[in-house]
Coordinates of C-alpha atoms and ligand atoms in Angstrom, one line a residue:
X1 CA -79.5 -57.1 -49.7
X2 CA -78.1 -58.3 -52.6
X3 CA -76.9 -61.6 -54.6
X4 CA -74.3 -62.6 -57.2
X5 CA -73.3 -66.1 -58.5
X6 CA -70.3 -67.7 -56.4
X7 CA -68.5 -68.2 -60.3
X8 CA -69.4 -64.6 -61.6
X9 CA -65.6 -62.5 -61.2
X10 CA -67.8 -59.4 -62.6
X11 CA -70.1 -59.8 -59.7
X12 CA -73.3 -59.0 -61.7
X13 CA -76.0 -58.6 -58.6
X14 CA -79.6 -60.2 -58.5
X15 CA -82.0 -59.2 -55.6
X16 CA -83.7 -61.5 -53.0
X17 CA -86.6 -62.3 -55.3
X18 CA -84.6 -62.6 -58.3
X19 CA -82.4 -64.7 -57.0
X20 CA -85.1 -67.0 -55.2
X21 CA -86.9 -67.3 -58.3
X22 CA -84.0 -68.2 -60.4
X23 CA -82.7 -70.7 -58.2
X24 CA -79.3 -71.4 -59.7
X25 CA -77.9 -68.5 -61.7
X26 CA -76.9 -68.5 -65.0
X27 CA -73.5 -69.4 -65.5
X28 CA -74.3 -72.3 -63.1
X29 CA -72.9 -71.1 -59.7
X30 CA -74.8 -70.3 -56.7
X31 CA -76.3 -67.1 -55.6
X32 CA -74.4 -65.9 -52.3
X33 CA -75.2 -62.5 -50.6
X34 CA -73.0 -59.9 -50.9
X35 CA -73.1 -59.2 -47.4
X36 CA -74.2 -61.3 -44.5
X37 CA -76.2 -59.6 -42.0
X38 CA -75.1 -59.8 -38.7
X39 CA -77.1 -60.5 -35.1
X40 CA -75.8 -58.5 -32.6
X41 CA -76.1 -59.6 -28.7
X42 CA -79.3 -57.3 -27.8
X43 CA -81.2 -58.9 -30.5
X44 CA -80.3 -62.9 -29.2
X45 CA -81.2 -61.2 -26.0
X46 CA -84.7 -60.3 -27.5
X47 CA -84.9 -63.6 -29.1
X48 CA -85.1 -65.2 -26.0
X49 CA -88.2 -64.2 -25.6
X50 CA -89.6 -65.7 -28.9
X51 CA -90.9 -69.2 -30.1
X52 CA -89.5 -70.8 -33.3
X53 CA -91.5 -69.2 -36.1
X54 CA -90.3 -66.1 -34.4
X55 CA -87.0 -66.8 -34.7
X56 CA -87.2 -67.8 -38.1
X57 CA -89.0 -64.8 -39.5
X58 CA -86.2 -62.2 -37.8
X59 CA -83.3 -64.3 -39.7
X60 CA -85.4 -64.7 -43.1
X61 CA -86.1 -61.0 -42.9
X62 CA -82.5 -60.1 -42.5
X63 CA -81.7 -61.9 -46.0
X64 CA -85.2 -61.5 -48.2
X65 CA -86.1 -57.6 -46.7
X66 CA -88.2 -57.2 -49.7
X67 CA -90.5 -60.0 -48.8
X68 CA -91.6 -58.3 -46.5
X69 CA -91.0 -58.8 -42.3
X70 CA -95.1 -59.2 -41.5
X71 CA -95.5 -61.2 -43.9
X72 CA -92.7 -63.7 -43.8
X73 CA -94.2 -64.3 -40.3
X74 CA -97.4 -64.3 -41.0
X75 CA -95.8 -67.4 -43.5
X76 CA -93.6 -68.9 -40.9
X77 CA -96.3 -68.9 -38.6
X78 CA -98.2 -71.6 -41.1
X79 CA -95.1 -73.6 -41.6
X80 CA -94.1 -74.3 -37.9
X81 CA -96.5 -74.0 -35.8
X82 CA -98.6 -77.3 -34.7
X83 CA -100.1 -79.6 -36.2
X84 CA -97.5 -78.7 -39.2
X85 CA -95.1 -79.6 -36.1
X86 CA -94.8 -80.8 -32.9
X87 CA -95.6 -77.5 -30.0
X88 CA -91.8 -77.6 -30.2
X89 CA -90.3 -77.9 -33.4
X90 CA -86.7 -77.7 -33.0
X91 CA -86.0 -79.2 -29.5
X92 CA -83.1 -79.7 -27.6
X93 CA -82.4 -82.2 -25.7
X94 CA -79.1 -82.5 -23.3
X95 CA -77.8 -86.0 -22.9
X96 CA -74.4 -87.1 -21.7
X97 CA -73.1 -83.3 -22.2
X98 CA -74.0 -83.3 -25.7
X99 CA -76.5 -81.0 -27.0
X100 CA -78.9 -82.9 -29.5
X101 CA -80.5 -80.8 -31.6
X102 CA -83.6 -82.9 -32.6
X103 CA -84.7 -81.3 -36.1
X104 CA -87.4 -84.5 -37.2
X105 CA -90.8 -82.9 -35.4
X106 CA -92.2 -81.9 -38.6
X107 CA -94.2 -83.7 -41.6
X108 CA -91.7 -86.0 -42.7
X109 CA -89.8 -86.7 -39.9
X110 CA -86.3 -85.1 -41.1
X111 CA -84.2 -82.1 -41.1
X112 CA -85.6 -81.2 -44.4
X113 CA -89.0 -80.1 -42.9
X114 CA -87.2 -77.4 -41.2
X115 CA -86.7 -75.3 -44.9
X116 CA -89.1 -77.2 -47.2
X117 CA -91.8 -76.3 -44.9
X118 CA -91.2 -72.7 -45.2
X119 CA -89.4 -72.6 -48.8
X120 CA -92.3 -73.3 -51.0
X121 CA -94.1 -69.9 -49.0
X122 CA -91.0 -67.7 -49.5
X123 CA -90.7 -68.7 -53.9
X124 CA -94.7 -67.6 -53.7
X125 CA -93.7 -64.6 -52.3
X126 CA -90.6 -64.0 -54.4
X127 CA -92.5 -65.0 -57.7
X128 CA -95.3 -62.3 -56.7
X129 CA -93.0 -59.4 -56.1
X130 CA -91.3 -59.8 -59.0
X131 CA -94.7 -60.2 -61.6
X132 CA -93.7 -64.0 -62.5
X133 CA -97.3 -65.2 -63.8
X134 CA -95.4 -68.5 -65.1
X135 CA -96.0 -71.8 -63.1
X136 CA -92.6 -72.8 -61.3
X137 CA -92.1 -76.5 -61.8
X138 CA -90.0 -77.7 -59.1
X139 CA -87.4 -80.3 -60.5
X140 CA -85.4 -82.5 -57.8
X141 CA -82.8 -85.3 -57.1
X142 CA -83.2 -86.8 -53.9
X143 CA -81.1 -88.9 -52.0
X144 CA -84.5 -90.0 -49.8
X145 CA -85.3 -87.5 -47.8
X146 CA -85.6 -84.3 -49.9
X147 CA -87.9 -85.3 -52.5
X148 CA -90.8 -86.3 -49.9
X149 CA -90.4 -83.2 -47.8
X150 CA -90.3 -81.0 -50.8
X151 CA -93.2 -82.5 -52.2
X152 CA -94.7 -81.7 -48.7
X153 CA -93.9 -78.0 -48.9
X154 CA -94.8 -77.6 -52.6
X155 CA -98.2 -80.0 -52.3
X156 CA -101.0 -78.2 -53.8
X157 CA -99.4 -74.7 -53.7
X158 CA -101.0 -72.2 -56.4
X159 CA -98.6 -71.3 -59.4
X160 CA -96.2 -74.6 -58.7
X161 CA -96.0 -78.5 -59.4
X162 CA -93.4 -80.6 -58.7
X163 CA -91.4 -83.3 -59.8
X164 CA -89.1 -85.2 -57.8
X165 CA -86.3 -87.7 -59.0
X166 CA -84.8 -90.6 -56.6
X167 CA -82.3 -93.3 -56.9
X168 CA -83.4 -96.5 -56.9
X169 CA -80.4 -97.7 -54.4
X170 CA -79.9 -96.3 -51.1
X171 CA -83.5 -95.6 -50.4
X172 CA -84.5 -97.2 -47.5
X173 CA -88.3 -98.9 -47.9
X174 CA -90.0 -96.2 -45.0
X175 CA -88.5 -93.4 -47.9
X176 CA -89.7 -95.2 -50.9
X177 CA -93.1 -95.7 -49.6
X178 CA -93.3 -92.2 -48.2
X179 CA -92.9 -90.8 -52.2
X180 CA -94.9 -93.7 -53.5
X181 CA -98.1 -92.6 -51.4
X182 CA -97.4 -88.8 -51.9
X183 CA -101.0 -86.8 -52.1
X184 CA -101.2 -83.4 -54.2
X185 CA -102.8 -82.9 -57.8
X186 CA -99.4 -81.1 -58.5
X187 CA -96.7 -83.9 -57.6
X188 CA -95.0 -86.4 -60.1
X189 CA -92.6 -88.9 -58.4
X190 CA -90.0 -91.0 -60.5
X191 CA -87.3 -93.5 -59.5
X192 CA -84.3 -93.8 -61.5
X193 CA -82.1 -96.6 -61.6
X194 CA -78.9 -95.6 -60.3
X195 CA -77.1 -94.0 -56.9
X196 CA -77.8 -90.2 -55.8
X197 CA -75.3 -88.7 -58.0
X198 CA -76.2 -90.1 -61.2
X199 CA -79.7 -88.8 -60.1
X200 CA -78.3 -85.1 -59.4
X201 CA -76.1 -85.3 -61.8
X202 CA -79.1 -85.5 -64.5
X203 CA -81.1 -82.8 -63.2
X204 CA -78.5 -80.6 -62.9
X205 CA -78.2 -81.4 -66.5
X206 CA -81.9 -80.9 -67.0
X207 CA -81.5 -77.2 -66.0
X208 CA -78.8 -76.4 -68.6
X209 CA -80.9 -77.8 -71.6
X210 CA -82.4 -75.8 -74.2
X211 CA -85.0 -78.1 -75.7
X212 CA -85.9 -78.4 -72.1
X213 CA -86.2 -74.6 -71.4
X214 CA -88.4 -74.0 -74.4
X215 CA -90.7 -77.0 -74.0
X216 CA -91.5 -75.5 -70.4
X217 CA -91.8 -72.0 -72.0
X218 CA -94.4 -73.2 -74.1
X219 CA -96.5 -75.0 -71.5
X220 CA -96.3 -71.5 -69.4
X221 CA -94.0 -73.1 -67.0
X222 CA -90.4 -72.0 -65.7
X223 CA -87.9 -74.5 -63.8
X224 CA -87.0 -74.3 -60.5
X225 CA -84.8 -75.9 -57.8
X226 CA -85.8 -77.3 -54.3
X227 CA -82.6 -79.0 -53.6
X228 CA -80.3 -76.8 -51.4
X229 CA -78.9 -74.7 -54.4
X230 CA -81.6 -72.4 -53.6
X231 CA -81.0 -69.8 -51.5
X232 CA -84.1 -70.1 -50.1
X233 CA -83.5 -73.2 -48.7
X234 CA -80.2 -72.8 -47.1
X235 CA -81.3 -69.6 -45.1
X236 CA -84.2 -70.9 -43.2
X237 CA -81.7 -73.4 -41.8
X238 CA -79.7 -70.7 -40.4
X239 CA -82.6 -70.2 -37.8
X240 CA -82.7 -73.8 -35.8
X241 CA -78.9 -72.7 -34.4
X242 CA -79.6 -69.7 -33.1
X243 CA -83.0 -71.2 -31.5
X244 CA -80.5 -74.4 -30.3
X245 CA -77.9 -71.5 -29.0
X246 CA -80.4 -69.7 -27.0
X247 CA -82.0 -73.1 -25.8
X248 CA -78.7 -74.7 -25.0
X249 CA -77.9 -71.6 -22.7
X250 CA -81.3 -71.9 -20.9
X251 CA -80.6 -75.3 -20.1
X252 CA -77.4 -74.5 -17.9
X253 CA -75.3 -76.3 -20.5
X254 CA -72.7 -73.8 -21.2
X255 CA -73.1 -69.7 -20.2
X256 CA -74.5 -66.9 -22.3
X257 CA -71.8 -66.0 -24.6
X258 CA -69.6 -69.5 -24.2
X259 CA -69.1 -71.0 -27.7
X260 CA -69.6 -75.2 -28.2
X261 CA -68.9 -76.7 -30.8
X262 CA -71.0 -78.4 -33.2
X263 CA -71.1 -81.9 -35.4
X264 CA -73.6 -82.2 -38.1
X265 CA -74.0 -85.6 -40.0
X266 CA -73.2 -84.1 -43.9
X267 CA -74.0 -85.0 -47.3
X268 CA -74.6 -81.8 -49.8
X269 CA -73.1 -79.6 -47.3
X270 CA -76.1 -77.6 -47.0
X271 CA -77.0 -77.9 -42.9
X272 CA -73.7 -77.2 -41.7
X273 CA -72.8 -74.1 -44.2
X274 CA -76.0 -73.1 -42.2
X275 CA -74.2 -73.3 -39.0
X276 CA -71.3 -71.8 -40.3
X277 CA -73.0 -68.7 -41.4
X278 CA -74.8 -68.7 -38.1
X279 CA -71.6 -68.6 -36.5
X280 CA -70.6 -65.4 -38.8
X281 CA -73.2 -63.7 -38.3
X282 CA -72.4 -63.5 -34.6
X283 CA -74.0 -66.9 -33.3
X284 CA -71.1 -68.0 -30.3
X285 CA -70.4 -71.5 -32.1
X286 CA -66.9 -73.1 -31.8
X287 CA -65.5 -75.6 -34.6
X288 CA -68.3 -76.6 -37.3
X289 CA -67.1 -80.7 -37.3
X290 CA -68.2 -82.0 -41.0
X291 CA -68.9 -85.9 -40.0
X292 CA -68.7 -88.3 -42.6
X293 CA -70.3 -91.6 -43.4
X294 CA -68.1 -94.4 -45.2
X295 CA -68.4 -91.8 -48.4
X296 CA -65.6 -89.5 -46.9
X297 CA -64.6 -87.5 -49.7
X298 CA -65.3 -84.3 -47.6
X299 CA -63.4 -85.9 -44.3
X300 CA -60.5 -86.4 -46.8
X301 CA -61.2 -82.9 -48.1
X302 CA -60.8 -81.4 -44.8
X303 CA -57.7 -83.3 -43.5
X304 CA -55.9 -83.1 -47.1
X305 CA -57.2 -79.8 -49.2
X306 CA -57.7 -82.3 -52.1
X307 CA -61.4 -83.1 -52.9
X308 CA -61.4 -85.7 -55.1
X309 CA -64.8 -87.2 -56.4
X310 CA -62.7 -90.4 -58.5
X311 CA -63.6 -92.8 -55.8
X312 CA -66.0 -96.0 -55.4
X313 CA -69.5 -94.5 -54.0
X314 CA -70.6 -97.1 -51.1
X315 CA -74.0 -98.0 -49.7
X316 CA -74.3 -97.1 -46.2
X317 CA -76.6 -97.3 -43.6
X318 CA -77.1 -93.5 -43.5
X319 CA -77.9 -93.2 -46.8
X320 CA -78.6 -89.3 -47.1
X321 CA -75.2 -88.9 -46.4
X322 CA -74.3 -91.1 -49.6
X323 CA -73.2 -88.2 -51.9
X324 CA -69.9 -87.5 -53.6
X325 CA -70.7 -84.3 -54.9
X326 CA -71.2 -81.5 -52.0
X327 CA -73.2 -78.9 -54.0
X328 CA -73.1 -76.4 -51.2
X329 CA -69.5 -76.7 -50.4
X330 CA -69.0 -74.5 -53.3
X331 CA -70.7 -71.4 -51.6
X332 CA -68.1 -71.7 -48.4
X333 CA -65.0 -71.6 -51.6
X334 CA -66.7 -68.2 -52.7
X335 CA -66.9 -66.9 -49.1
X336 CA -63.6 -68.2 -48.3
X337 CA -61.3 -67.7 -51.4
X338 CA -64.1 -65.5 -54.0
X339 CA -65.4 -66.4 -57.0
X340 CA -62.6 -66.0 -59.8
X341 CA -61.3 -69.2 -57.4
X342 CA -64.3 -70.6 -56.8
X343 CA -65.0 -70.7 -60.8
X344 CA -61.6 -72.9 -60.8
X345 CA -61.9 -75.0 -58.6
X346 CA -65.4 -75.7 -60.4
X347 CA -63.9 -76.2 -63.6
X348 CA -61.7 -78.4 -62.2
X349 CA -64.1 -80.6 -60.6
X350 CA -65.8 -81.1 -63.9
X351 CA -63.0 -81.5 -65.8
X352 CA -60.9 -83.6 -63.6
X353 CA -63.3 -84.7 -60.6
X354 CA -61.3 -83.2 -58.2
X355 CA -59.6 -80.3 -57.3
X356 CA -56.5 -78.9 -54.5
X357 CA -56.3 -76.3 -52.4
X358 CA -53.3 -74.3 -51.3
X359 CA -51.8 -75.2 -47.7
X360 CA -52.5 -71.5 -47.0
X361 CA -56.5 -71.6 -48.1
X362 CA -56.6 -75.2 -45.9
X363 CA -55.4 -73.6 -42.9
X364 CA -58.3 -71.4 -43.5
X365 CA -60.9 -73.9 -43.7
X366 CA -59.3 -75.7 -40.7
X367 CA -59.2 -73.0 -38.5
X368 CA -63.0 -73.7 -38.7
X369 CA -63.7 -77.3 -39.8
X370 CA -62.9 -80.7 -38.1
X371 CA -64.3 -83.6 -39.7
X372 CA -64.7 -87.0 -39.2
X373 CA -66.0 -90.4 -40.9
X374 CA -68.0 -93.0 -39.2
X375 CA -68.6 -96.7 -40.9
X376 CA -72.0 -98.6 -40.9
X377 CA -70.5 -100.8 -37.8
X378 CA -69.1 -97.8 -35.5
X379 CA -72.8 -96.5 -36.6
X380 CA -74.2 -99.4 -34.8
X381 CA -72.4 -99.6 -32.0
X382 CA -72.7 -95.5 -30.9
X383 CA -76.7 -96.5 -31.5
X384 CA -76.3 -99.6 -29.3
X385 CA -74.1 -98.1 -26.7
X386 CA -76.1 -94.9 -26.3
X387 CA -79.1 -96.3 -25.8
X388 CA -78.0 -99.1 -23.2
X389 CA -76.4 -96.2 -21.4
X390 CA -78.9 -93.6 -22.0
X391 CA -82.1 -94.5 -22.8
X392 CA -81.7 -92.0 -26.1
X393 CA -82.4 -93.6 -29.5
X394 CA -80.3 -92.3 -32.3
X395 CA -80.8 -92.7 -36.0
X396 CA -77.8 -93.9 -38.2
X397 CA -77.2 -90.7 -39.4
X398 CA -77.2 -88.8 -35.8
X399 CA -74.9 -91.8 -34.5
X400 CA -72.1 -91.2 -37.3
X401 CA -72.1 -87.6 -36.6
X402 CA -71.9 -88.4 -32.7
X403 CA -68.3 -90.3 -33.9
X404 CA -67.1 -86.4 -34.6
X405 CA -68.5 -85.1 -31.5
X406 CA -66.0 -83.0 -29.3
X407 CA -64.8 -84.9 -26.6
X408 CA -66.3 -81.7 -24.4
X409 CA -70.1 -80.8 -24.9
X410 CA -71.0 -80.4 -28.2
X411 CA -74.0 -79.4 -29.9
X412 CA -75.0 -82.2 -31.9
X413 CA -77.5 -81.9 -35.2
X414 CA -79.8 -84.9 -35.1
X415 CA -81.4 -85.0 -38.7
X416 CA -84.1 -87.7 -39.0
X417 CA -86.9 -89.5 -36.5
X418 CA -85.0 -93.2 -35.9
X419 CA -88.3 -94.7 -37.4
X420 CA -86.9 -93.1 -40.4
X421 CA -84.3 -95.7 -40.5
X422 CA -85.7 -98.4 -38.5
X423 CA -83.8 -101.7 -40.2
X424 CA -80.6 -100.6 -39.3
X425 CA -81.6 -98.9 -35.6
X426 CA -83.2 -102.4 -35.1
X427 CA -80.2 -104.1 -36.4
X428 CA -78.0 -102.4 -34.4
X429 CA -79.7 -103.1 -31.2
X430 CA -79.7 -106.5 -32.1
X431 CA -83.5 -107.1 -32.5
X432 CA -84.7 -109.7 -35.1
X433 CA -87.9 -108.0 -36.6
X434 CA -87.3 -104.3 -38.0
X435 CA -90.3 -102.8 -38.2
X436 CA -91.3 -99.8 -36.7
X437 CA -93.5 -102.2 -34.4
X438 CA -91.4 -104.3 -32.9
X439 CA -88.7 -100.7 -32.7
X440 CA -91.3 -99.1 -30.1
X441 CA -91.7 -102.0 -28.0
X442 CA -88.3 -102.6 -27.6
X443 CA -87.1 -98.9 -27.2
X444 CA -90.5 -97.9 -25.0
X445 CA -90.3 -95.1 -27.7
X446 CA -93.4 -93.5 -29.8
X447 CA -93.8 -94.0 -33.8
X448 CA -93.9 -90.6 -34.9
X449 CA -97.8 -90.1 -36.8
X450 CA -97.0 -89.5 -40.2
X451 CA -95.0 -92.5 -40.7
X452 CA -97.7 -94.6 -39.2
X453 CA -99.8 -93.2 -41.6
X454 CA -98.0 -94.2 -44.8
X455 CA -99.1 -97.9 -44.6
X456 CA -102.6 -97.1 -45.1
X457 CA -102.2 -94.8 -47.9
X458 CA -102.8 -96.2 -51.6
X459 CA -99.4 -96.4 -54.0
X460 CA -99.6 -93.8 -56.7
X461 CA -96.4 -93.6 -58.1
X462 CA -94.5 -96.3 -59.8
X463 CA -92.4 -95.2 -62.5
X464 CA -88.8 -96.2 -62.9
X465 CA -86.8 -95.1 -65.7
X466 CA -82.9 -95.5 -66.9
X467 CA -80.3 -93.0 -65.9
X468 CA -80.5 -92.3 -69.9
X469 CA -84.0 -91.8 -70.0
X470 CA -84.5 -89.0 -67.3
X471 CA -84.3 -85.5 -69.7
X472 CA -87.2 -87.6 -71.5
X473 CA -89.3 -88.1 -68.6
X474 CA -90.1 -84.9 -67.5
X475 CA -92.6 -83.7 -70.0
X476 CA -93.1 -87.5 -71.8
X477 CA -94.9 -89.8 -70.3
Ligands
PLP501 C1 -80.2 -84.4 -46.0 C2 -79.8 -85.1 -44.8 C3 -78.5 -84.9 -44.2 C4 -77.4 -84.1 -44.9 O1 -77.7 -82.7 -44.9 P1 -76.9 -81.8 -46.0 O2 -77.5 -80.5 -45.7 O3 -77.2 -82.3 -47.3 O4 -75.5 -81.9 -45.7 C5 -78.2 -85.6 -43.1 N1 -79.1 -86.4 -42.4 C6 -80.3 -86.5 -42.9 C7 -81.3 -87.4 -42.2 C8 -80.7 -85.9 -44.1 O5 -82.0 -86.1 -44.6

């Protein structure tokens, strides 16, 4: 198995390890296998058979075979199994013909769980098998929900520490309190005034600077990446659709071998290029339909072939779908169109903020693709109207990808606990008080434990610092 950068037209490979360790690669692109590794139908047929951590280990091992396959689930086994999680960790539940694929039963009550949990393990194993005796500080932009999982993952982990960067705006109060009362000896939290992409934006710089690079050198320390450049973090995802296949089979929903489609609510692009390669690699999914918030530069994208960045960035109520930049949309342009394209189209976003492709390469992606875009009131009302008819509660960010939904079943990715984003769930059923309180008794639904527990742990982070001022912050206090 082997790894190259999605800009790199010599195609100059890196193995598992390497490139898990590295993170993003040198010339700035983003390592992609060479090959994907394919499931063929006896082995879903023996998957049927196994639980979650299972599941994951077979699909990790396919991609990291170095790591090792009884030890990756001896690893997986620690990151999924309860109390990590819930018994079940990636349940599906069937309502209305829709498939929800309910990926919030983990620490921090979001998708993220599902690879942060299990990332952290797999860099540990990576750094070992390649003699790295340097400490691997973890530096992240989150739009809310990254940065608290990660920190999660990474807490106390020998041979890492952590810092995690997020925007002052668009963080709802559950989010900021969950970083603010992060435990760990080896976790530094920082806001930064400013929206997720001038947040990213910095970081990314961050890993390009030399002063940087040699400051960590000196303090034994080498920088790494937790946000879903790392390849290590997009293939765990991979996992939850062929456990959601296999489950959505068992329930009667569609037969073995029938392919649904499937809506995931998108911001960096990361869960549904998971899908997509899950679909390549011989999972029977349908059209992958990229939905949108108000921010619908990759709705526009999909309908148009232009993705154009030079827009206003808007506040939603789904706030980690409240990025511009799609980092992982890059590695679908290198599997689609390679990487002497890829490296253009790159340039060009840089340069310009934007760039176009061909009619020809936009058939290509739609023969794949739908999209849609859902505003903060549609949001509301798909929350309101499924739960008067259902009795399901959806968070803001399941609701706008519900708006994309085939009219058929569809297999839909629900990415965060409603207690996540309580306010506007409240709201939109038309409650006056918002808290997570006042949410249960109305909806006859449970507060998930760990967000209970962050009112009655103590604040220990509360540093805010300019957009300007975040290269300084990292090793000056
Ligand atoms: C991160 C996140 C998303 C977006 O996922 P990407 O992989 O970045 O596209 C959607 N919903 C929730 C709740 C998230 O935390």
């Amino acid at each position: 198995m082997k790894y190259y950068s999605t800009r790199d037209s010599e195609k100059k490979y890196y193995s598992a390890p390497e490139a898990i360790c590295k993170g993003l690669a040198p010339d700035g692109g983003l390592f992609v296998p060479a090959e994907l590794p394919l499931i063929s139908k006896k082995e879903m047929e023996e998957y049927r058979g196994y639980g979650y951590e299972r599941i994951a280990a077979e699909i990790l091992y396919k991609f990291f075979p170095e790591l090792g396959k009884a030890e990756i689930l001896a690893e997986c086994e620690k990151a999924y199994r309860y109390p990590n999680f819930d018994p079940t960790p990636a349940p599906v539940k069937i309502v209305d013909d829709n498939a929800f694929l309910e990926l919030w039963h983990g620490p921090t009550c979001a998708f993220k769980d599902m690879a942060l949990q299990i990332m952290p393990r797999l860099l540990a194993m990576a750094m070992k098998y390649c003699g790295e005796t340097r400490v691997a500080h973890i530096v992240t932009a989150t739009s809310g929900d990254t940065g608290k999982a990660a920190m999660e993952g990474f807490k106390d982990l020998e041979q890492t520490r952590i810092t995690v960067y997020y925007p002052t705006d668009g963080v709802s109060e559950t989010q900021k309190r969950q970083m603010a009362t992060q435990e760990g000896s080896n976790v530094n939290v920082i806001a930064v005034r400013g929206n997720f992409d001038d947040a990213q934006s910095a970081v990314k710089a961050i890993f390009a600077d030399e002063e940087i690079k040699r400051i960590a050198e000196e303090k034994g320390e080498f920088l790494s990446s937790a946000n879903s450049i790392n390849i290590a973090r997009l293939v765990p995802q991979v996992a939850y659709y062929v456990s959601a296949y296999i489950d959505i089979v068992k329930s009667g929903l569609i037969k073995d071998g029938e392919t649904i489609d499937v809506s995931v609510p998108t911001g960096n692009f990361g869960d549904i290029l998971a899908g997509w390669l899950a679909k390549k690699m011989g999972v029977p999914l349908g059209k992958l339909i990229c939905a949108s918030n108000r921010n619908r530069v990759l709705t526009d994208f999909f309908i148009t072939g232009v993705y154009d960045t030079r827009r206003p960035f808007y506040a939603t109520t789904s706030p980690s779908m409240d990025i511009l930049i799609a980092s992982n949309l890059e590695r679908l342009l290198c599997f689609s169109f390679g990487t002497e394209q890829t490296a253009a189209f790159m340039k060009s976003l840089k340069e310009d903020g934007s760039f176009t492709l061909t009619p020809a390469q936009l058939d290509i992606l739609e023969a794949e693709f739908g999209c849609s875009s859902c505003d903060d009131q549609s949001t509301a009302e798909i929350i309101k109207r499924y739960f008067d008819d259902f009795g399901y509660l959806l968070d803001t960010h399941t609701a706008a990808a519900l708006m994309g939904a085939s009219r058929d079943k569809c297999l839909v990715v629900s990415t965060a606990s409603p207690y996540k984003f309580a306010p506007a769930v409240a709201d939109a059923l038309g409650m006056k008080e918002k808290t997570h309180e006042a949410l249960s008794k109305h909806t006859g639904t449970q507060i998930p434990a760990p967000l209970k527990d962050i009112y009655k742990k103590d604040i220990r982070f509360t540093r805010v610092v300019d957009k300007a001022d975040i290269k300084k912050s990292l090793y000056l206090q």
